[in-house]
Structure formats: C-alpha cells, structure tokens
C-alpha cells in the first residue's frame, strides 16, 4: 500500500479529492484509485515536484489505492541513471513508498504496436518533412496550419516506412510518424503532432534495441492506460494537451484490444487496463528562485552553484542537505492546497514551515560563529566544571547534556559594543550581561588589537548570581550564549542565503537574464567554535544554535574530526524586512 506520513491527519479537501470521491460513489473505474508520479530522469527533483508527489501518493493512500513511480524515459539523449537514483532517493526521503517501480521504456513494444494500429486505421502517417518544415506548416495561434504533402500517403506505404524506421534504415530526423487529426484546429497540439522520431542513440534501459522513440504526449497516455491509472494528475501546462491525451485513448481503445498489451503480459507486467482521466492543477512557484530544469542545469554546468545538491538550489536533495525536514516540505505542500489558480508563493512561507518543524523538534546547542574571547578574571585560570543544559526547552523527553565551562570563553563578537547603539542590551564596557546557564558578568577591561578592534574582554562573575545562589534571579536586560574556549571544537559553518536578489529572477524585462540576479553573498563560510557535543553529531542531524538559527551537520562532509555545518534558516525571516 502507498505510504503517506500525514495519513493520520484529516485529509485536506480540494477539487481533485472531490472528483475522486464522486467517481468512487458513481462506481467509475470499479471504485479503484490508481495514481502515478511520472518524472523524466533528466535532472534532479525540485520542490515543485514535491507538490505532485504529495498529491499523487496522498490520494492513493487516502482511498486505499496504489501509486506508481514511473520514469518517463522516452528521450534517451537527456536521461541518466544518476537522475533515476536521485529521484528514488528523494521520493523515499520525502516519506513515500511506491507500489511498483516502472519505466515508460517497459512499454516500448506496446507503443509500437499502438503506432501500427493508428496507421492501419488511417489515423497516422509517415511524414518526410524536416523539423523546420513541420514548424512552417503548423501555422500560428491566429492562422490554421497546412496539410503535409505526405498526409494522404497510402496506409500500406506508411506502414512499410514505419517498419523501416524501426529497422534503422533512415537517418535521424529523416522521417517522423505523425497523428492525423486536424491542421485547422484552434488547439495547436492537435495539428498532426509527431508520434515517433528517429534517434539513433542508446537507451539506459533498452540499449541499442530501438532507434525510434515515442513522443511524450503519445507515450504518456498509453503508459497511464496500460498501468490501470484512474486519475492522471498533472500541472496546468498540460491542460491544452488533454484533448490529444483523450484522442489517442479513443483511437486505440486499449481496454478493448488485448493484443496491444500482449508484450506486457508476456513479461509479467499484467495490470488492469483503464481509460484514465487527466486532471490538471496549478504548479508550485516560489519567489527568489528558478524552477526551470534547463536553468537549474545551466547553474550547475556553469559552476554558478556547487552541484544539484548545493543548499542554495530548490532541488529536494539540496533542501535535504540544507536541513529542511521532509515533514516541513509536506506541511508546506498541504497548506498551499490544490487549485487551478497559478500563483507565486513567498519563499518565506516555506521557511516558516521549516522553522515551525525545527522549533518543535530540533535539540538546542551553543555555537559561536564570529568569536570574541571573554576571560573571567575572578575564577582560577585552571577552573573547570560541567553544567547540565536541557536539550529542548519545551520537550523534556529529549533530556539534558553536559556542557563544559571554564574562565576562558568565546562569545559572539556582535554581543559586545564599545559604543553601543540605542537599545543595545548586551555587553558594554562597565556593563553587565547574563551568561547563559552561568550567571551575571561585568566587563571590567577591553583589550584591543593593533588595529583598535576588540581582541579580548576581561570580566568578573558575580558568584551570587549562579544557579542555586541567593542572587540567581537578579535581573539584567541581556543574556548571551558562549562556549568554553579550551573545550570548544573548531567547525566550518556555511551561512546560506537566497540564491537570487530579486523575487522574480525569470523577469527579463530589464534586459537582464536570471543569472545576472545571483546573490554574491548567498554563501559565506566562517570558522566557528562549537560545544563538544556538536562535533559528535551524525550527518544530517539538525540543531538550533541558540540565538543564531537552525543548522544541520553536512550530509557528506561532516565528521567528528572535521565538523561541517550548514545554516538551514535564521531564527526569523530577515528577508521580509528587506522587501
């Protein structure tokens, strides 16, 4: 059965759910619900795909149905097994498990038998026009197209040429198989679209067995039908393709022609053949990012990011590496709802879901990213003790941890100001501040470096303000965090911001391309000091660095010997103030 992590919650209601409810009540598809997630393995999944994943797997789980993972591998030029592996990993990380793993290439023989049937019925023909000529003949949105000179080619001749195309007798692009529909249709997708093209390239699954490959619109509806899919859920850009989807299914009548699916049954791929219903919904669009696979690939290829899983990218593997919890992405998709209205969602909404999830579950730790030394002068130089800190202020089940303390500390440089701005409530010369879990210290001396910058603070600790002492509740306005300098571990911390400086990087109205809007400060690396427990964390383990934000141990590079942390999100949305 398809898994859906949020199945225990009340199912969100939306128009697709209502369609499924009504179909089941009317007994359509025998009451079955079968969906599929059909990515093309030509890149990594991004957060936009997460909406489709959650919807397809969610519908199947709610109604006791099945959801297939099917790779649309009909274009071998752009596809790679690396993408196949990453897609499977991303779907599972997001929290779902498919009922069966399939490839469109599983159906290549059936696609071909269907093509011969269309030719025999006079619904398809072999065309000798070049790709450029086909575009010229297609017409425009305001002008009808023109029939190909080969449109009335005899059925027997087209059938023979199709078989010769399959046998590899013609060069790439020399001929195509086209559906015969209506060159005057107001829907350009119906103007005799291509069904097969010649591509003499090897395929990742079928090797050199084929040199003709089916087009997406043709292969997709057949794949849905032979898999027994009942509700084919896709994004709105395919709405104009639905008449073609339905036309192919009517012409082929797959449920009524078992000979077309005989090759599948012979391979043990026997599924209930259906007449699926295509339903479109709005895609997920985020500001401050690009979602085009072509543009994301260019960012990687041109070295503008550090790969598909660079934490600044909108891919699921990048968000995982950045520390976005899968549960937060599922919550985000659920809150967006399912509509037919395209809109752009603020990136801050996604980050809000991330903060909400991490605030509830991320253990707390202390780390200093921009260190300034603080020396407590009224404690012996060799003084050491161990303090106990709660791992989470609202979840006692997470227990406590030991934190070493000594008179030599690192504090955040921004927690001290020689000339404080108005409203500054942290440490100043002669001022007091509370050290988290320790007590109140007073700054008695500022030591500067040769450039006149603060190098070291000398402070005294009020012993009466320590835990359990009479003055422990004495009030001061500021509390700061720290790490013990002799015990702290050095770490590489990567501070990530949004990759683009403008909300709509795709907007080229000002003469700039999306890459012209890349944020040069989107990645900054600092040498930080962390409490010892952070060095022992496992890769992908996330924490709140107190007062600093949410961070995650890098999935690939973090180790006890060399701690590496990525910032997942700041504690608050700092970009909202910039807008």
Coordinates of C-alpha atoms in Angstrom, one line a residue:
X1 CA 0.0 0.0 0.0
X2 CA 1.2 3.5 -0.8
X3 CA 2.6 5.2 2.3
X4 CA 1.6 8.7 3.3
X5 CA 3.1 10.1 6.5
X6 CA 0.3 12.5 7.2
X7 CA -2.4 9.9 6.7
X8 CA -3.5 10.1 10.3
X9 CA -4.4 13.8 9.9
X10 CA -7.7 14.9 8.5
X11 CA -7.4 14.8 4.7
X12 CA -7.3 18.3 3.1
X13 CA -10.3 18.9 0.9
X14 CA -9.8 20.2 -2.7
X15 CA -11.4 19.8 -6.1
X16 CA -9.4 16.7 -7.1
X17 CA -10.3 15.0 -3.9
X18 CA -14.0 15.8 -4.7
X19 CA -13.6 14.3 -8.2
X20 CA -12.2 11.1 -6.7
X21 CA -15.0 10.9 -4.1
X22 CA -17.6 11.4 -6.8
X23 CA -16.0 8.8 -9.1
X24 CA -16.0 6.2 -6.4
X25 CA -19.6 7.0 -5.5
X26 CA -20.6 6.5 -9.1
X27 CA -18.6 3.3 -9.4
X28 CA -16.2 4.6 -12.1
X29 CA -13.1 2.6 -12.6
X30 CA -14.7 -0.1 -10.5
X31 CA -14.2 2.2 -7.5
X32 CA -10.4 1.9 -7.8
X33 CA -8.0 4.7 -7.3
X34 CA -4.6 4.4 -9.0
X35 CA -2.3 7.3 -9.4
X36 CA 1.3 7.7 -10.6
X37 CA 4.3 10.1 -10.2
X38 CA 6.0 10.1 -13.7
X39 CA 9.2 12.2 -13.6
X40 CA 11.6 12.4 -16.6
X41 CA 15.0 11.3 -15.4
X42 CA 16.8 14.3 -17.0
X43 CA 17.6 16.2 -13.7
X44 CA 17.0 16.3 -10.0
X45 CA 13.6 16.8 -8.5
X46 CA 12.9 20.2 -7.1
X47 CA 10.4 21.5 -4.6
X48 CA 7.8 21.9 -7.3
X49 CA 7.8 18.2 -7.8
X50 CA 7.1 17.7 -4.1
X51 CA 3.5 19.0 -4.6
X52 CA 2.8 16.4 -7.2
X53 CA 4.4 13.7 -5.1
X54 CA 2.4 14.6 -2.0
X55 CA -0.8 14.8 -4.1
X56 CA -0.5 11.6 -6.0
X57 CA 0.7 9.5 -3.1
X58 CA -1.7 11.2 -0.8
X59 CA -4.8 10.4 -3.0
X60 CA -3.8 6.8 -3.3
X61 CA -3.2 6.4 0.4
X62 CA -6.5 8.1 1.5
X63 CA -8.6 5.9 -0.8
X64 CA -6.8 2.6 -0.3
X65 CA -5.4 2.7 -3.8
X66 CA -2.0 2.4 -5.4
X67 CA 0.6 4.9 -6.6
X68 CA 3.3 4.0 -9.1
X69 CA 6.7 5.6 -9.6
X70 CA 7.2 5.6 -13.4
X71 CA 10.2 7.1 -15.1
X72 CA 9.3 8.8 -18.4
X73 CA 12.4 7.7 -20.1
X74 CA 11.4 8.2 -23.8
X75 CA 14.2 10.8 -24.5
X76 CA 17.5 8.9 -24.0
X77 CA 19.5 11.9 -25.1
X78 CA 18.9 13.8 -21.9
X79 CA 18.5 11.0 -19.4
X80 CA 20.9 9.5 -17.0
X81 CA 20.9 6.7 -14.3
X82 CA 22.3 9.3 -11.8
X83 CA 18.9 11.1 -12.0
X84 CA 17.0 7.8 -11.7
X85 CA 18.8 7.0 -8.4
X86 CA 18.4 10.5 -7.1
X87 CA 14.6 10.6 -7.8
X88 CA 14.0 7.3 -6.0
X89 CA 16.0 8.6 -3.0
X90 CA 14.2 11.9 -3.0
X91 CA 10.7 10.3 -3.0
X92 CA 11.7 8.0 -0.2
X93 CA 13.2 10.9 1.8
X94 CA 10.0 12.8 1.4
X95 CA 8.3 9.9 3.2
X96 CA 6.6 7.9 0.4
X97 CA 7.0 4.4 -1.0
X98 CA 5.6 3.4 -4.4
X99 CA 3.6 0.3 -5.0
X100 CA 5.6 -0.6 -8.1
X101 CA 8.5 0.9 -10.0
X102 CA 8.1 1.2 -13.7
X103 CA 9.7 2.8 -16.8
X104 CA 7.9 4.1 -19.9
X105 CA 10.6 2.0 -21.7
X106 CA 8.8 -1.1 -20.3
X107 CA 6.1 -0.3 -22.8
X108 CA 8.2 0.3 -26.0
X109 CA 6.8 -2.7 -27.8
X110 CA 3.2 -1.8 -26.9
X111 CA 3.8 1.8 -28.0
X112 CA 5.0 0.5 -31.3
X113 CA 2.0 -1.9 -31.7
X114 CA -0.3 1.0 -31.0
X115 CA 1.5 3.1 -33.7
X116 CA 0.9 0.4 -36.3
X117 CA -2.7 0.3 -35.3
X118 CA -3.1 4.0 -35.8
X119 CA -1.5 3.7 -39.2
X120 CA -3.8 0.9 -40.2
X121 CA -6.8 2.9 -39.1
X122 CA -5.7 5.8 -41.2
X123 CA -5.1 7.9 -38.0
X124 CA -1.4 8.3 -38.5
X125 CA 1.1 8.6 -41.4
X126 CA 4.8 8.7 -42.0
X127 CA 5.9 12.3 -42.9
X128 CA 9.0 13.3 -44.8
X129 CA 9.0 16.9 -43.8
X130 CA 12.0 18.2 -41.8
X131 CA 11.5 19.6 -38.3
X132 CA 11.9 23.1 -39.7
X133 CA 9.3 22.4 -42.4
X134 CA 6.9 21.0 -39.9
X135 CA 7.1 24.2 -37.9
X136 CA 6.4 26.2 -41.1
X137 CA 3.3 24.1 -41.9
X138 CA 2.0 24.2 -38.4
X139 CA 0.5 27.7 -38.6
X140 CA 0.0 30.1 -35.7
X141 CA -2.5 30.8 -33.0
X142 CA -4.4 33.0 -35.5
X143 CA -3.7 31.1 -38.7
X144 CA -4.5 27.5 -39.5
X145 CA -1.8 25.1 -40.5
X146 CA -1.3 23.4 -43.8
X147 CA -1.5 19.7 -44.5
X148 CA 1.8 17.9 -45.0
X149 CA 2.3 16.7 -48.7
X150 CA 2.6 13.2 -47.2
X151 CA -0.6 13.3 -45.2
X152 CA -2.6 11.2 -47.7
X153 CA 0.3 8.7 -48.1
X154 CA -1.3 5.2 -48.6
X155 CA -1.7 3.2 -45.4
X156 CA 0.4 0.3 -46.7
X157 CA 3.3 2.7 -47.7
X158 CA 3.2 4.4 -44.2
X159 CA 3.2 1.0 -42.5
X160 CA 6.2 -0.2 -44.5
X161 CA 8.1 3.1 -43.9
X162 CA 7.3 2.8 -40.2
X163 CA 8.8 -0.7 -40.0
X164 CA 11.9 0.5 -41.9
X165 CA 12.2 3.4 -39.5
X166 CA 12.2 0.9 -36.7
X167 CA 14.8 -1.2 -38.5
X168 CA 17.2 1.7 -38.6
X169 CA 17.2 2.3 -42.4
X170 CA 16.8 6.1 -42.2
X171 CA 18.9 8.9 -40.7
X172 CA 18.0 10.9 -37.6
X173 CA 15.3 13.4 -38.5
X174 CA 14.7 12.0 -42.0
X175 CA 11.1 10.9 -41.2
X176 CA 8.5 11.1 -38.4
X177 CA 5.3 9.3 -37.7
X178 CA 2.5 11.8 -37.1
X179 CA -1.0 11.5 -35.9
X180 CA -3.7 12.6 -38.5
X181 CA -6.1 14.9 -36.6
X182 CA -6.8 18.5 -37.8
X183 CA -4.4 21.0 -39.1
X184 CA -7.0 23.8 -38.7
X185 CA -7.7 23.1 -35.0
X186 CA -7.6 26.0 -32.7
X187 CA -5.5 23.8 -30.4
X188 CA -2.1 23.6 -32.0
X189 CA -1.4 20.4 -30.1
X190 CA -4.0 18.7 -32.4
X191 CA -2.3 19.8 -35.6
X192 CA -1.0 16.4 -36.6
X193 CA 1.5 16.0 -33.8
X194 CA 4.6 13.8 -34.1
X195 CA 4.3 10.3 -32.5
X196 CA 7.7 8.8 -33.3
X197 CA 11.0 10.4 -34.2
X198 CA 14.3 8.7 -35.3
X199 CA 17.1 8.9 -32.7
X200 CA 20.0 6.5 -33.2
X201 CA 21.2 6.7 -29.6
X202 CA 21.5 4.0 -26.9
X203 CA 19.0 3.9 -24.1
X204 CA 19.8 3.4 -20.4
X205 CA 17.3 0.6 -20.1
X206 CA 17.0 -1.0 -23.6
X207 CA 20.5 -0.4 -25.0
X208 CA 20.5 -0.3 -28.8
X209 CA 17.2 -2.3 -29.3
X210 CA 15.4 0.8 -30.5
X211 CA 16.3 3.7 -32.9
X212 CA 12.9 5.3 -32.9
X213 CA 11.4 6.8 -29.7
X214 CA 7.9 7.9 -28.9
X215 CA 6.9 11.5 -28.1
X216 CA 5.7 12.4 -24.6
X217 CA 2.1 13.1 -25.4
X218 CA 1.7 9.8 -27.2
X219 CA 3.6 7.7 -24.7
X220 CA 2.2 9.2 -21.5
X221 CA -1.5 8.4 -22.1
X222 CA -0.7 4.9 -23.2
X223 CA 1.5 4.4 -20.1
X224 CA -1.3 5.5 -17.9
X225 CA -3.8 3.2 -19.5
X226 CA -1.8 0.0 -19.5
X227 CA -0.9 0.6 -15.8
X228 CA -4.5 0.9 -14.9
X229 CA -4.2 4.5 -13.7
X230 CA -7.6 6.0 -12.9
X231 CA -6.7 9.7 -12.2
X232 CA -3.8 11.1 -14.1
X233 CA -2.9 14.2 -12.1
X234 CA -0.6 16.8 -13.9
X235 CA 0.1 20.5 -13.8
X236 CA -1.9 23.2 -15.7
X237 CA 0.6 23.5 -18.6
X238 CA -0.8 20.1 -19.8
X239 CA -4.4 21.3 -19.9
X240 CA -4.2 22.1 -23.6
X241 CA -2.7 18.7 -24.2
X242 CA -5.7 16.9 -22.6
X243 CA -7.8 16.7 -25.9
X244 CA -4.8 14.9 -27.5
X245 CA -4.5 12.6 -24.5
X246 CA -8.1 11.7 -24.9
X247 CA -7.9 11.4 -28.7
X248 CA -5.1 8.8 -28.5
X249 CA -7.1 6.8 -25.9
X250 CA -10.3 6.8 -28.0
X251 CA -8.4 5.8 -31.2
X252 CA -6.5 3.0 -29.5
X253 CA -9.3 1.6 -27.2
X254 CA -6.6 -0.2 -25.1
X255 CA -9.1 -2.0 -22.8
X256 CA -10.9 -3.5 -25.9
X257 CA -7.7 -4.6 -27.7
X258 CA -5.8 -7.1 -25.6
X259 CA -3.3 -7.7 -28.4
X260 CA -1.7 -4.3 -27.8
X261 CA -0.8 -5.3 -24.2
X262 CA 0.2 -8.9 -25.0
X263 CA 4.0 -8.0 -24.8
X264 CA 3.5 -6.7 -21.3
X265 CA 1.6 -9.8 -20.1
X266 CA 4.4 -12.0 -21.6
X267 CA 6.8 -10.1 -19.3
X268 CA 4.6 -10.4 -16.3
X269 CA 3.6 -6.8 -16.4
X270 CA -0.1 -7.5 -16.1
X271 CA -2.2 -4.6 -14.8
X272 CA -5.8 -3.7 -15.2
X273 CA -6.0 -1.6 -18.4
X274 CA -8.0 1.5 -17.9
X275 CA -9.3 4.7 -19.6
X276 CA -7.7 7.2 -17.3
X277 CA -9.0 10.7 -16.6
X278 CA -6.4 13.6 -16.8
X279 CA -6.9 16.3 -14.2
X280 CA -4.8 19.4 -14.0
X281 CA -3.8 21.5 -11.0
X282 CA -1.6 24.6 -10.5
X283 CA 2.1 24.1 -10.2
X284 CA 4.2 25.3 -7.2
X285 CA 6.1 28.5 -8.0
X286 CA 8.4 30.1 -5.4
X287 CA 9.9 33.6 -5.5
X288 CA 13.6 34.2 -5.3
X289 CA 14.3 31.1 -7.3
X290 CA 14.1 29.5 -10.7
X291 CA 12.3 26.1 -11.3
X292 CA 13.2 25.5 -14.9
X293 CA 15.2 22.3 -15.2
X294 CA 17.1 23.8 -18.1
X295 CA 18.1 26.8 -16.0
X296 CA 19.0 24.7 -13.0
X297 CA 21.1 22.5 -15.2
X298 CA 22.9 25.6 -16.5
X299 CA 23.6 26.8 -13.0
X300 CA 25.3 23.5 -12.3
X301 CA 27.1 23.2 -15.6
X302 CA 28.5 26.8 -15.5
X303 CA 29.8 26.4 -11.9
X304 CA 27.5 29.1 -10.5
X305 CA 26.5 26.6 -7.8
X306 CA 28.3 23.6 -6.3
X307 CA 26.1 21.0 -7.9
X308 CA 22.5 19.9 -7.9
X309 CA 22.5 19.5 -4.1
X310 CA 24.1 22.9 -3.4
X311 CA 22.0 24.0 -0.4
X312 CA 21.0 27.2 -2.3
X313 CA 19.2 25.2 -5.0
X314 CA 15.5 24.5 -4.9
X315 CA 16.1 20.7 -5.5
X316 CA 14.9 18.3 -2.9
X317 CA 18.4 16.9 -2.5
X318 CA 19.7 20.5 -1.8
X319 CA 16.9 21.2 0.7
X320 CA 17.7 17.9 2.4
X321 CA 21.4 18.9 2.6
X322 CA 20.4 22.3 3.9
X323 CA 18.5 20.7 6.7
X324 CA 14.9 21.3 5.6
X325 CA 12.9 18.5 7.3
X326 CA 10.8 16.4 4.9
X327 CA 7.9 16.9 7.2
X328 CA 8.1 20.7 6.7
X329 CA 8.0 20.3 2.9
X330 CA 4.9 18.0 3.2
X331 CA 3.3 20.6 5.5
X332 CA 4.1 23.4 3.1
X333 CA 2.5 21.5 0.2
X334 CA -0.5 20.7 2.3
X335 CA -1.0 24.3 3.3
X336 CA -0.8 25.6 -0.3
X337 CA -3.8 23.5 -1.2
X338 CA -4.7 22.2 -4.7
X339 CA -6.3 24.7 -7.0
X340 CA -6.4 25.7 -10.7
X341 CA -5.1 29.2 -9.9
X342 CA -1.4 29.8 -10.7
X343 CA 0.4 32.0 -8.1
X344 CA 3.8 32.7 -6.8
X345 CA 4.4 31.6 -3.2
X346 CA 6.8 33.6 -1.0
X347 CA 9.9 31.7 -0.1
X348 CA 9.3 32.8 3.5
X349 CA 6.2 30.6 3.7
X350 CA 8.4 27.6 3.1
X351 CA 11.0 28.8 5.6
X352 CA 8.1 29.3 8.1
X353 CA 7.1 25.7 7.8
X354 CA 10.8 24.7 8.3
X355 CA 11.2 26.9 11.4
X356 CA 7.9 25.6 12.8
X357 CA 9.1 22.0 12.5
X358 CA 12.6 22.6 13.8
X359 CA 11.5 24.8 16.7
X360 CA 9.4 21.9 17.9
X361 CA 11.9 19.1 17.4
X362 CA 15.5 20.4 17.0
X363 CA 17.8 20.0 20.0
X364 CA 19.5 23.1 21.3
X365 CA 23.2 23.7 21.2
X366 CA 25.6 26.6 21.6
X367 CA 28.0 27.7 18.9
X368 CA 29.9 31.0 18.3
X369 CA 30.2 32.0 14.7
X370 CA 32.1 35.3 15.0
X371 CA 34.3 34.7 18.1
X372 CA 35.5 37.2 20.7
X373 CA 37.4 36.0 23.7
X374 CA 36.0 36.6 27.1
X375 CA 38.1 35.9 30.2
X376 CA 36.5 35.7 33.7
X377 CA 39.3 37.1 35.9
X378 CA 37.9 36.2 39.3
X379 CA 37.9 32.5 38.7
X380 CA 41.2 30.5 38.9
X381 CA 42.8 30.1 35.4
X382 CA 42.6 26.3 35.7
X383 CA 39.0 26.2 36.8
X384 CA 36.7 23.7 35.1
X385 CA 33.2 22.4 35.7
X386 CA 30.4 20.7 33.9
X387 CA 27.0 22.2 33.6
X388 CA 23.8 20.5 32.6
X389 CA 21.6 22.0 29.9
X390 CA 18.2 20.9 28.6
X391 CA 18.3 19.7 25.0
X392 CA 15.0 21.4 24.4
X393 CA 13.2 24.0 26.5
X394 CA 9.7 22.5 25.7
X395 CA 10.4 18.8 25.4
X396 CA 11.8 17.1 28.5
X397 CA 11.8 13.8 26.7
X398 CA 14.9 15.0 24.8
X399 CA 16.8 15.0 28.1
X400 CA 19.9 17.0 29.1
X401 CA 23.5 17.2 28.1
X402 CA 26.8 18.0 29.7
X403 CA 28.4 21.3 28.8
X404 CA 32.0 22.2 29.9
X405 CA 32.6 25.6 31.5
X406 CA 35.9 27.4 32.2
X407 CA 37.0 31.0 32.7
X408 CA 38.2 31.2 29.0
X409 CA 35.2 31.6 26.8
X410 CA 34.2 32.5 23.3
X411 CA 31.2 34.8 22.8
X412 CA 29.7 36.3 19.7
X413 CA 31.5 39.5 18.6
X414 CA 28.2 41.2 18.0
X415 CA 27.3 40.7 21.6
X416 CA 29.8 43.4 22.6
X417 CA 29.8 47.0 21.6
X418 CA 32.3 49.6 22.8
X419 CA 30.0 52.4 21.7
X420 CA 26.5 50.7 21.9
X421 CA 23.7 51.8 19.6
X422 CA 20.4 52.8 21.1
X423 CA 18.5 49.8 22.5
X424 CA 21.6 47.6 22.8
X425 CA 21.2 45.3 25.8
X426 CA 24.3 43.1 25.6
X427 CA 27.8 43.6 26.9
X428 CA 29.4 47.1 27.0
X429 CA 32.5 48.4 28.9
X430 CA 31.4 48.6 32.6
X431 CA 28.1 46.8 31.8
X432 CA 26.6 43.6 32.8
X433 CA 25.1 40.7 31.0
X434 CA 24.0 37.2 31.9
X435 CA 26.0 34.3 30.6
X436 CA 23.5 31.6 29.6
X437 CA 23.3 29.0 32.4
X438 CA 26.2 30.5 34.4
X439 CA 25.5 33.9 36.0
X440 CA 26.0 37.6 35.5
X441 CA 29.3 39.0 34.4
X442 CA 30.6 42.6 34.3
X443 CA 33.0 43.8 31.7
X444 CA 35.9 45.5 33.6
X445 CA 38.5 45.8 30.8
X446 CA 38.6 45.9 27.0
X447 CA 41.8 44.7 25.3
X448 CA 42.3 45.9 21.7
X449 CA 44.5 44.6 18.9
X450 CA 46.9 46.8 16.8
X451 CA 44.1 48.0 14.6
X452 CA 42.0 49.2 17.5
X453 CA 39.5 46.3 17.4
X454 CA 38.3 44.4 20.4
X455 CA 40.5 41.4 21.0
X456 CA 39.6 40.3 24.5
X457 CA 37.2 41.2 27.2
X458 CA 38.1 40.8 30.9
X459 CA 35.1 40.3 33.1
X460 CA 34.2 39.4 36.6
X461 CA 31.5 36.8 37.5
X462 CA 29.1 37.7 40.3
X463 CA 29.1 34.4 42.3
X464 CA 25.8 35.2 44.0
X465 CA 24.0 35.0 40.6
X466 CA 25.0 31.4 39.9
X467 CA 22.4 28.7 39.9
X468 CA 21.1 28.0 43.4
X469 CA 22.5 31.2 44.9
X470 CA 20.5 34.0 46.5
X471 CA 21.0 36.4 43.6
X472 CA 20.4 33.9 40.8
X473 CA 17.2 35.7 39.9
X474 CA 18.7 39.2 39.7
X475 CA 17.6 40.8 36.6
X476 CA 19.7 42.2 33.8
X477 CA 18.4 43.1 30.3
X478 CA 20.7 40.8 28.2
X479 CA 21.5 37.1 28.1
X480 CA 24.2 35.8 25.8
X481 CA 25.5 32.4 24.9
X482 CA 29.1 31.1 24.9
X483 CA 31.4 28.1 24.5
X484 CA 34.3 27.2 26.7
X485 CA 37.5 28.0 24.7
X486 CA 39.6 25.1 26.0
X487 CA 36.9 22.6 25.2
X488 CA 35.3 24.1 22.1
X489 CA 35.8 22.4 18.7
X490 CA 36.6 24.3 15.6
X491 CA 34.0 23.9 12.8
X492 CA 33.4 25.1 9.3
X493 CA 30.0 26.7 9.2
X494 CA 28.4 27.7 5.9
X495 CA 25.9 30.5 6.0
X496 CA 23.4 30.3 3.2
X497 CA 21.1 33.0 1.9
X498 CA 18.7 33.0 -1.1
X499 CA 20.4 32.4 -4.4
X500 CA 18.8 35.4 -6.1
X501 CA 18.5 39.0 -5.1
X502 CA 15.1 39.7 -6.8
X503 CA 11.8 37.9 -6.3
X504 CA 11.4 37.1 -10.0
X505 CA 14.8 36.1 -11.5
X506 CA 13.0 35.0 -14.6
X507 CA 11.8 38.5 -15.4
X508 CA 13.9 39.7 -18.3
X509 CA 12.0 42.9 -19.0
X510 CA 15.0 45.0 -17.8
X511 CA 17.3 43.3 -20.3
X512 CA 18.9 41.0 -17.6
X513 CA 19.0 37.3 -17.5
X514 CA 18.3 35.2 -14.4
X515 CA 22.0 34.7 -13.8
X516 CA 22.5 38.4 -13.6
X517 CA 20.5 38.4 -10.4
X518 CA 22.6 35.9 -8.5
X519 CA 23.2 37.0 -4.9
X520 CA 27.0 37.2 -4.4
X521 CA 26.5 36.8 -0.7
X522 CA 24.4 33.7 -0.9
X523 CA 27.2 31.5 0.6
X524 CA 29.6 32.6 3.3
X525 CA 31.9 30.3 5.2
X526 CA 33.0 31.1 8.8
X527 CA 35.4 29.4 11.2
X528 CA 33.3 28.9 14.2
X529 CA 33.6 27.4 17.7
X530 CA 31.1 24.8 18.8
X531 CA 30.4 22.9 22.0
X532 CA 31.9 19.4 22.0
X533 CA 28.5 17.6 21.6
X534 CA 28.1 19.2 18.1
X535 CA 31.2 17.5 16.8
X536 CA 29.8 14.1 17.7
X537 CA 26.5 14.7 15.8
X538 CA 25.6 12.4 12.9
X539 CA 25.5 13.7 9.3
X540 CA 22.1 15.3 8.6
X541 CA 21.4 15.8 12.3
X542 CA 19.8 19.2 12.8
X543 CA 20.0 21.6 15.8
X544 CA 19.1 25.1 16.8
X545 CA 22.3 27.0 17.6
X546 CA 20.9 29.2 20.4
X547 CA 20.2 32.7 19.3
X548 CA 21.8 32.1 15.9
X549 CA 19.4 30.0 13.9
X550 CA 18.9 26.4 12.7
X551 CA 21.8 24.4 11.4
X552 CA 22.5 20.8 10.1
X553 CA 25.6 18.6 10.1
X554 CA 26.5 18.4 6.4
X555 CA 25.3 15.2 4.8
X556 CA 28.6 14.4 3.1
X557 CA 31.5 16.3 4.7
X558 CA 30.7 16.4 8.4
X559 CA 32.7 14.2 10.8
X560 CA 34.0 14.2 14.4
X561 CA 37.5 15.0 13.0
X562 CA 36.2 17.9 10.8
X563 CA 32.8 19.2 11.8
X564 CA 30.9 21.0 9.0
X565 CA 27.5 22.7 9.5
X566 CA 25.1 24.3 7.1
X567 CA 22.7 27.0 8.1
X568 CA 19.2 25.8 7.5
X569 CA 17.4 29.0 8.4
X570 CA 17.7 32.1 10.6
X571 CA 15.5 32.3 13.7
X572 CA 13.4 34.9 12.0
X573 CA 12.7 35.9 8.4
X574 CA 15.3 38.6 7.8
X575 CA 14.3 38.9 4.1
X576 CA 10.8 40.2 5.0
X577 CA 12.4 43.4 6.3
X578 CA 14.4 43.9 3.1
X579 CA 11.4 43.7 0.8

